[in-house]
Structure formats: C-alpha cells, structure tokens
Coordinates of C-alpha atoms in Angstrom, one line a residue:
X1 CA 13.9 32.3 -20.9
X2 CA 11.8 35.1 -19.4
X3 CA 8.3 34.5 -18.1
X4 CA 5.5 36.9 -17.2
X5 CA 2.9 36.2 -14.6
X6 CA -0.1 36.3 -16.9
X7 CA 1.4 33.6 -19.2
X8 CA 2.3 31.4 -16.2
X9 CA -1.2 31.8 -14.7
X10 CA -2.6 30.7 -18.1
X11 CA -0.2 27.8 -18.4
X12 CA -1.2 26.4 -15.0
X13 CA -4.9 27.0 -15.5
X14 CA -4.8 25.4 -18.9
X15 CA -2.8 22.4 -17.7
X16 CA -5.2 21.8 -14.8
X17 CA -8.5 22.2 -16.7
X18 CA -7.6 20.8 -20.1
X19 CA -4.9 18.2 -19.3
X20 CA -4.6 16.9 -15.7
X21 CA -8.3 16.8 -14.7
X22 CA -9.5 15.2 -18.0
X23 CA -6.9 12.4 -17.5
X24 CA -8.3 11.4 -14.2
X25 CA -12.0 12.0 -15.2
X26 CA -11.5 9.7 -18.2
X27 CA -9.5 6.8 -16.6
X28 CA -9.8 6.7 -12.8
X29 CA -13.5 6.7 -11.9
X30 CA -14.8 3.3 -10.8
X31 CA -18.5 4.0 -11.5
X32 CA -19.4 0.4 -11.0
X33 CA -18.0 -0.3 -7.5
X34 CA -17.4 3.2 -6.3
X35 CA -14.1 5.0 -5.5
X36 CA -11.3 5.4 -7.9
X37 CA -8.5 3.5 -9.7
X38 CA -5.2 5.1 -9.1
X39 CA -2.8 2.6 -10.6
X40 CA -2.8 4.0 -14.2
X41 CA 0.0 3.5 -16.8
X42 CA 1.3 6.1 -19.2
X43 CA -1.8 5.9 -21.3
X44 CA -4.3 5.8 -18.4
X45 CA -4.8 2.0 -18.5
X46 CA -5.6 0.4 -15.1
X47 CA -2.9 -2.1 -14.1
X48 CA -4.1 -2.8 -10.5
X49 CA -7.5 -2.3 -8.9
X50 CA -6.6 -2.1 -5.2
X51 CA -7.8 1.2 -3.5
X52 CA -5.4 3.0 -1.2
X53 CA -7.2 5.1 1.4
X54 CA -4.8 8.1 1.1
X55 CA -5.3 8.4 -2.6
X56 CA -9.1 7.8 -2.5
X57 CA -9.5 10.6 0.1
X58 CA -7.2 12.9 -1.8
X59 CA -9.2 12.5 -5.0
X60 CA -12.4 13.3 -3.1
X61 CA -10.6 16.3 -1.7
X62 CA -9.4 17.4 -5.2
X63 CA -12.8 17.4 -6.9
X64 CA -14.6 18.9 -3.9
X65 CA -12.0 21.6 -3.6
X66 CA -12.5 22.5 -7.3
X67 CA -16.3 22.7 -6.8
X68 CA -15.7 25.1 -3.8
X69 CA -12.9 27.2 -5.5
X70 CA -13.6 27.3 -9.2
X71 CA -17.3 26.4 -9.9
X72 CA -19.8 23.9 -8.6
X73 CA -19.8 21.7 -11.7
X74 CA -22.2 18.8 -11.5
X75 CA -19.7 16.4 -13.0
X76 CA -17.0 17.3 -10.5
X77 CA -19.5 16.9 -7.6
X78 CA -20.5 13.5 -9.0
X79 CA -16.9 12.3 -9.1
X80 CA -16.3 13.5 -5.5
X81 CA -19.5 11.8 -4.4
X82 CA -18.4 8.5 -6.1
X83 CA -15.4 8.4 -3.7
X84 CA -17.1 9.8 -0.6
X85 CA -20.0 7.3 -0.5
X86 CA -17.6 4.4 -1.2
X87 CA -15.2 5.5 1.6
X88 CA -18.0 6.3 4.1
X89 CA -19.2 2.8 3.7
X90 CA -16.0 0.8 3.5
X91 CA -13.1 3.0 4.7
X92 CA -13.1 2.5 8.6
X93 CA -12.9 -0.3 11.0
X94 CA -15.5 -0.7 13.8
X95 CA -13.7 1.8 16.0
X96 CA -13.7 4.5 13.3
X97 CA -9.9 4.2 12.3
X98 CA -9.3 4.5 8.6
X99 CA -7.8 1.5 6.8
X100 CA -4.7 1.8 4.7
X101 CA -5.9 -0.2 1.7
X102 CA -9.0 -1.9 0.4
X103 CA -9.6 -4.2 -2.6
X104 CA -11.8 -3.0 -5.5
X105 CA -15.0 -4.0 -3.9
X106 CA -14.1 -2.2 -0.6
X107 CA -13.0 -5.1 1.6
X108 CA -10.1 -4.2 3.9
X109 CA -6.6 -5.4 2.8
X110 CA -4.3 -3.4 5.2
X111 CA -5.0 -2.5 8.8
X112 CA -5.4 1.1 9.9
X113 CA -1.8 1.4 10.9
X114 CA -1.3 5.0 9.7
X115 CA -2.6 8.3 11.1
X116 CA -2.4 9.8 7.6
X117 CA -5.4 7.8 6.4
X118 CA -7.4 9.7 9.0
X119 CA -5.8 13.1 8.1
X120 CA -6.7 12.8 4.4
X121 CA -10.2 11.5 5.3
X122 CA -10.8 14.7 7.5
X123 CA -9.5 16.9 4.6
X124 CA -11.6 15.1 2.0
X125 CA -14.9 15.0 3.9
X126 CA -14.6 18.6 5.1
X127 CA -14.3 19.8 1.5
X128 CA -17.0 17.4 0.3
X129 CA -19.4 18.5 3.1
X130 CA -18.8 22.1 2.0
X131 CA -19.3 21.3 -1.8
X132 CA -22.3 19.0 -1.3
X133 CA -24.0 20.5 1.8
X134 CA -24.3 16.9 3.2
X135 CA -24.5 17.0 7.0
X136 CA -23.3 13.4 7.3
X137 CA -20.1 14.3 5.6
X138 CA -19.4 16.9 8.3
X139 CA -19.7 14.2 10.9
X140 CA -17.3 12.0 9.0
X141 CA -14.8 14.9 8.8
X142 CA -15.0 15.7 12.5
X143 CA -14.7 12.1 13.6
X144 CA -11.6 11.7 11.5
X145 CA -10.1 15.0 12.7
X146 CA -10.7 14.1 16.3
X147 CA -9.0 10.8 15.6
X148 CA -5.9 12.6 14.4
X149 CA -5.8 14.8 17.5
X150 CA -6.2 11.7 19.6
X151 CA -3.5 9.7 17.9
X152 CA -0.9 12.5 17.0
X153 CA 1.5 11.7 19.9
X154 CA 1.5 8.0 19.0
X155 CA 0.5 8.0 15.3
X156 CA 1.0 4.3 14.7
X157 CA -0.4 3.1 18.0
X158 CA -0.2 -0.7 18.3
X159 CA 1.1 -1.1 14.8
X160 CA 4.5 0.6 15.5
X161 CA 7.6 -1.5 14.9
X162 CA 9.7 0.7 17.3
X163 CA 10.8 -0.8 20.6
X164 CA 9.5 1.5 23.4
X165 CA 11.9 3.7 25.3
X166 CA 15.2 3.1 23.5
X167 CA 15.2 5.9 21.0
X168 CA 12.2 8.1 21.3
X169 CA 11.6 10.2 18.1
X170 CA 8.9 12.4 16.6
X171 CA 8.4 13.0 12.9
X172 CA 7.9 16.3 11.0
X173 CA 5.1 14.7 9.0
X174 CA 2.7 14.8 11.9
X175 CA 2.8 18.6 12.8
X176 CA 3.1 19.6 9.2
X177 CA 0.1 17.7 8.1
X178 CA -1.9 18.9 11.2
X179 CA -1.1 22.5 10.2
X180 CA -2.4 22.1 6.7
X181 CA -5.4 19.9 7.8
X182 CA -6.5 22.4 10.4
X183 CA -6.5 25.2 7.8
X184 CA -8.6 22.9 5.5
X185 CA -11.1 22.3 8.4
X186 CA -11.3 26.0 9.3
X187 CA -15.0 26.3 8.5
X188 CA -15.9 23.4 10.8
X189 CA -13.8 24.2 13.8
X190 CA -14.4 26.6 16.8
X191 CA -12.1 29.6 16.4
X192 CA -10.3 28.8 19.7
X193 CA -9.4 25.2 18.5
X194 CA -8.3 26.6 15.1
X195 CA -5.9 29.2 16.6
X196 CA -4.6 26.9 19.3
X197 CA -3.7 24.1 16.9
X198 CA -2.2 26.4 14.3
X199 CA 0.0 28.1 16.9
X200 CA 1.2 24.9 18.5
X201 CA 2.0 23.3 15.1
X202 CA 4.0 26.4 13.8
X203 CA 5.9 26.5 17.1
X204 CA 6.7 22.9 16.9
X205 CA 7.8 22.9 13.2
X206 CA 9.9 26.1 13.4
X207 CA 11.2 25.3 16.9
X208 CA 11.9 21.6 17.1
X209 CA 12.5 20.4 13.5
X210 CA 14.3 23.5 12.1
X211 CA 18.0 23.4 12.8
X212 CA 18.6 27.1 13.4
X213 CA 22.3 26.9 12.7
X214 CA 22.0 25.3 9.2
X215 CA 18.5 26.5 8.3
X216 CA 17.5 22.9 7.3
X217 CA 14.3 21.1 8.3
X218 CA 15.0 17.6 9.9
X219 CA 12.6 14.8 9.4
X220 CA 13.0 13.2 12.9
X221 CA 14.1 14.6 16.3
X222 CA 13.8 13.6 19.9
X223 CA 10.5 14.6 21.6
X224 CA 12.4 17.6 23.0
X225 CA 13.6 18.7 19.5
X226 CA 17.2 17.5 19.8
X227 CA 19.1 15.8 17.0
X228 CA 19.8 12.0 17.0
X229 CA 23.0 10.7 15.3
X230 CA 21.4 7.8 13.4
X231 CA 19.9 7.0 10.0
X232 CA 16.5 8.3 11.0
X233 CA 17.9 11.2 12.9
X234 CA 20.1 12.5 10.1
X235 CA 17.6 12.2 7.2
X236 CA 16.6 15.3 5.3
X237 CA 13.5 15.0 3.0
X238 CA 13.8 18.1 0.9
X239 CA 10.3 17.8 -0.5
X240 CA 8.7 17.5 2.9
X241 CA 10.7 20.4 4.3
X242 CA 9.7 22.7 1.4
X243 CA 6.0 21.6 1.5
X244 CA 6.0 22.3 5.3
X245 CA 7.3 25.8 4.6
X246 CA 4.5 26.8 2.3
X247 CA 2.0 25.5 4.9
X248 CA 3.7 27.8 7.4
X249 CA 3.7 30.8 4.9
X250 CA 0.0 30.1 4.4
X251 CA -0.7 30.3 8.2
X252 CA 1.5 33.3 8.8
X253 CA 0.0 35.2 5.9
X254 CA -3.4 35.0 7.7
X255 CA -2.0 36.8 10.6
X256 CA 0.2 39.1 8.6
X257 CA 3.2 37.7 10.4
X258 CA 6.0 38.7 8.0
X259 CA 8.8 37.6 10.3
X260 CA 7.6 33.9 10.1
X261 CA 7.0 34.3 6.3
X262 CA 10.6 35.6 5.9
X263 CA 11.9 32.7 8.0
X264 CA 10.0 30.1 6.0
X265 CA 11.3 31.5 2.7
X266 CA 14.8 31.4 4.0
X267 CA 14.4 27.8 4.9
X268 CA 13.1 27.0 1.4
X269 CA 16.2 28.7 -0.1
X270 CA 18.5 26.8 2.3
X271 CA 17.0 23.4 1.4
X272 CA 17.3 24.2 -2.3
X273 CA 21.0 25.0 -2.0
X274 CA 21.5 21.8 0.0
X275 CA 19.4 19.4 -2.1
X276 CA 19.8 20.6 -5.7
X277 CA 21.6 18.0 -7.9
X278 CA 24.4 20.1 -9.4
X279 CA 25.3 17.6 -12.0
X280 CA 22.0 16.5 -13.4
X281 CA 19.6 19.1 -12.1
X282 CA 16.4 18.5 -10.0
X283 CA 16.0 17.8 -6.2
X284 CA 17.1 14.6 -4.4
X285 CA 14.4 12.6 -2.7
X286 CA 16.4 11.9 0.5
X287 CA 19.6 13.1 1.9
X288 CA 21.8 12.5 4.9
X289 CA 22.5 15.7 6.9
X290 CA 26.1 14.6 7.6
X291 CA 26.8 13.5 4.0
X292 CA 26.8 9.8 4.9
X293 CA 25.2 7.3 2.5
X294 CA 21.4 7.5 3.1
X295 CA 19.5 4.4 4.1
X296 CA 16.9 5.0 1.4
X297 CA 18.1 3.2 -1.8
X298 CA 15.9 5.5 -3.9
X299 CA 17.5 8.7 -2.4
X300 CA 18.7 10.1 -5.7
X301 CA 15.5 9.7 -7.7
X302 CA 13.7 12.8 -8.8
X303 CA 10.0 12.7 -7.7
X304 CA 7.0 14.7 -9.1
X305 CA 5.6 15.9 -5.8
X306 CA 8.9 17.2 -4.5
X307 CA 9.2 19.5 -7.5
X308 CA 5.5 20.5 -7.6
X309 CA 5.5 21.4 -3.9
X310 CA 8.7 23.5 -4.5
X311 CA 7.0 25.4 -7.4
X312 CA 4.2 26.2 -5.1
X313 CA 6.5 27.4 -2.3
X314 CA 8.6 29.5 -4.6
X315 CA 5.6 31.2 -6.3
X316 CA 4.1 31.8 -2.8
X317 CA 7.4 33.0 -1.4
X318 CA 8.0 35.4 -4.3
X319 CA 4.4 36.8 -4.1
X320 CA 4.7 37.4 -0.4
X321 CA 8.2 38.8 -0.1
X322 CA 9.3 39.8 -3.6
X323 CA 12.7 38.2 -3.0
X324 CA 14.6 38.0 -6.3
X325 CA 16.2 34.7 -5.2
X326 CA 12.7 33.0 -5.0
X327 CA 12.1 34.1 -8.7
X328 CA 15.5 32.9 -9.8
X329 CA 15.0 29.5 -8.2
X330 CA 11.4 29.4 -9.5
X331 CA 12.6 29.7 -13.1
X332 CA 15.2 27.0 -12.6
X333 CA 12.6 24.6 -11.0
X334 CA 10.0 25.5 -13.7
X335 CA 12.3 24.6 -16.5
X336 CA 13.4 21.3 -15.0
X337 CA 9.9 20.2 -13.9
X338 CA 8.0 21.1 -17.1
X339 CA 10.6 19.6 -19.3
X340 CA 11.0 16.3 -17.4
X341 CA 7.8 15.4 -15.7
X342 CA 5.0 16.7 -17.9
X343 CA 3.8 14.3 -20.6
X344 CA 2.4 16.4 -23.5
X345 CA 1.8 13.2 -25.5
X346 CA -0.5 11.3 -23.1
X347 CA -1.4 13.9 -20.5
X348 CA -0.7 14.3 -16.8
X349 CA 2.9 14.0 -15.3
X350 CA 5.2 11.2 -14.8
X351 CA 6.0 10.5 -11.1
X352 CA 9.4 8.9 -10.9
X353 CA 12.6 9.8 -12.7
X354 CA 16.1 8.4 -12.2
X355 CA 18.9 10.7 -11.1
X356 CA 19.7 11.7 -14.8
X357 CA 16.1 12.8 -15.2
X358 CA 14.9 9.9 -17.4
X359 CA 11.5 8.4 -16.7
X360 CA 12.0 5.5 -14.4
X361 CA 8.4 4.1 -14.2
X362 CA 6.0 4.7 -16.9
X363 CA 3.1 5.3 -14.6
X364 CA 0.8 8.3 -14.1
X365 CA -0.6 6.8 -10.9
X366 CA 0.2 4.0 -8.4
X367 CA 0.2 3.2 -4.7
X368 CA 1.5 6.6 -3.8
X369 CA 0.8 8.9 -6.7
X370 CA -2.8 9.8 -7.4
X371 CA -5.0 12.8 -8.3
X372 CA -3.6 15.2 -5.7
X373 CA -0.1 16.8 -5.9
X374 CA -0.3 17.7 -9.6
X375 CA -3.8 19.3 -9.7
X376 CA -3.3 21.0 -6.3
X377 CA 0.0 22.6 -7.4
X378 CA -1.5 23.5 -10.8
X379 CA -4.4 25.2 -9.0
X380 CA -2.2 27.0 -6.4
X381 CA 0.4 28.2 -8.9
X382 CA -2.4 29.5 -11.2
X383 CA -3.8 31.5 -8.3
X384 CA -0.5 32.8 -7.1
X385 CA 0.5 34.1 -10.5
X386 CA -3.0 35.5 -11.2
X387 CA -2.8 37.5 -8.0
X388 CA 0.6 38.9 -9.0

C-alpha cells in the first residue's frame, strides 16, 4: 500500500482530535475528587480508582501541551487544571518527593521510590504553567526538576533493593528522560543549564549505552559504560532504545548536528533489525543481547508504546535524513500498528497484545498505560507529515 504525507497527516490529526482525546475526555476525568481515572476497560468503564503519579502528571502534560501547541481551548485547560491542582495538593511528601501512587481521594499508597514521578511532574507543571500562566505551577515544575538533578545518580535512594558495591550499574532510562525533560523545560531554564544538561545527556546516551560495534542501545551498563554479563547487563529494551533516539534527533536538530542525527537513525534501524518478530510481526518488548532466555516473562508481548515511539522515530528520521530505509520500515510499522492496536469500534488503542498480535488485555488504560503515548505520538506524527 502506498501512502502520501498529506493523507498520513490527516489520519493522525483526525485520530488525535476525534478519537483518542474524546475517549479520555469522556471517561477519565474525576471532576468530583480531582485528578484522573486511568484504569479504563475497552469501553472506557473505570475498573480501579487508584491514581498513579506518572499517569496523572502525564495527562496534565498532554492537555497542557495541546493548549500550547494547537489552541488554548478552555475545556482542555480545565482538564489540565483538574489534575494539576489535585497533584499540587496531594502528590508530594513533606520533603517534596513525588509519591508513586495515591488512592482516589489523594492519600498516599506507595512511597516516592521512583525518580520518574518527579520527572513527569516537572514536565507536567512546566507545560501547565505555560498554558495557564500560573506562577505557582512554575515553582512546582522547578522544584521537581531540581529533585531530578539531585537524585539522578542515585534514582531510587533509600528505596533501592540493590546491595551497595557488588555490581554497580546505571540505567539508560535516567539520561534519556533527562534529555527529553530538559527540552520540555527549555522556557524555564537558564540557557547555560539547558545546553550543559543536553550536551551531557547526549554524550552519555551515545557514549556509554550505545554498543558501537553492534549499534544497539543497552539498558544497563557499569558507571563507566562497560557491559555486564548478567540478566540486567544483557537486556535490550527496543522501545526504550528507539524512543531515546528520537529524543537525541530532536536535540541534534536544534543544533543542526547532522552527524548525530545520522547516528541516531542508524541505531533505530539496527534495533528494528534486531527486535522485529520475523514470524508474527511487531517488535518484542524485551530481548537478551546474547540470545539467552530473557528474565522478563512478558518479553515477547507486543506493546502499544513501543510501536508508537517507533512510528515517531521513523517519521522524524525520514523527515530529517530522507533515508529510504526509514520510509520502508515506517510503512511496515504503520501497517502492523494500525491494524493491531487501534480500536475503531470503541476508540483509543489497546495496550497489550500477545506474540501473535491478539489482544491480551482488553484495557485502554491501567497502571502503566494512560493518556500519554498515544496522543503524543498522534500529535508528533501529524506534525512530521504535515511538514513533509
């Protein structure tokens, strides 16, 4: 099947504005207690009312971003405010660290063991401050961002399960999220901080986590960037590696750094060759770099976000380099993703398929899937194809 850019731009725009957003607007807003319901079944019915900080902040980010990038619609701003006020009141402990989960009313359920809660808070409140003009939201964003910088070398702090000193490791997730987060915070940061953090994260991702020989992105390495022959040391997370590469392209594009853009595109293509399921199609969730059995029992599932981030990376890579391989892979991913994850009957996308591509869980949202990867990818792909 042949595609043209105008039709693709229209497909993504239409899916975002007339399918994905209406689903979340209709079913997920907790107007009574504040914040959002993210545990939604196929039809949008709420099956659990706990509120997970990552997903709460991501939804604030999504609706604030739409106000900033598309139009300042009052209904979108109200939805963002519904989450922002709830989170500002209930989301942090006394020291300003962001919890992992709250109950419906906002009482804490799970301790602030994870730096990513702070990352998504910084992203959310930065975009909400820009959309709403609220000064207090800027303060919340900066406090969360400084928390991330303070904790990045020891992201779990006292909540880590690792025994100190035996097998020191650092994870790709931290520098990759810091790269994206820092771009999100650009309007709030001094230029010097911005450039310094961006340069350091790009150097770390492309220097320490990228295996130069194989062109693959590893999930965990030693603090010096060496490989570790263990479950954690061998793990490849294709979705993470590819998502990190479009963050890198985004940063490099600002500086007109074509060398880094080309390198990032090459890594995306290498990961696709490594992680594509040649029997059933789609991308594996986890892989072992040496071909041993992965420790993650869900390794062969096909996940929504992995495929969406790949669509973004390929559209961006093709727009920036014009490489035909990006376009060929894009078409392959597009056909797989739209025919397996999208739900034309009830709206939005399914999140979890088994290896054969059949729906594994009939949910549109849960503890890990919320109003973020689908709308963000729809928006970014729409814009990439529009510009082409």
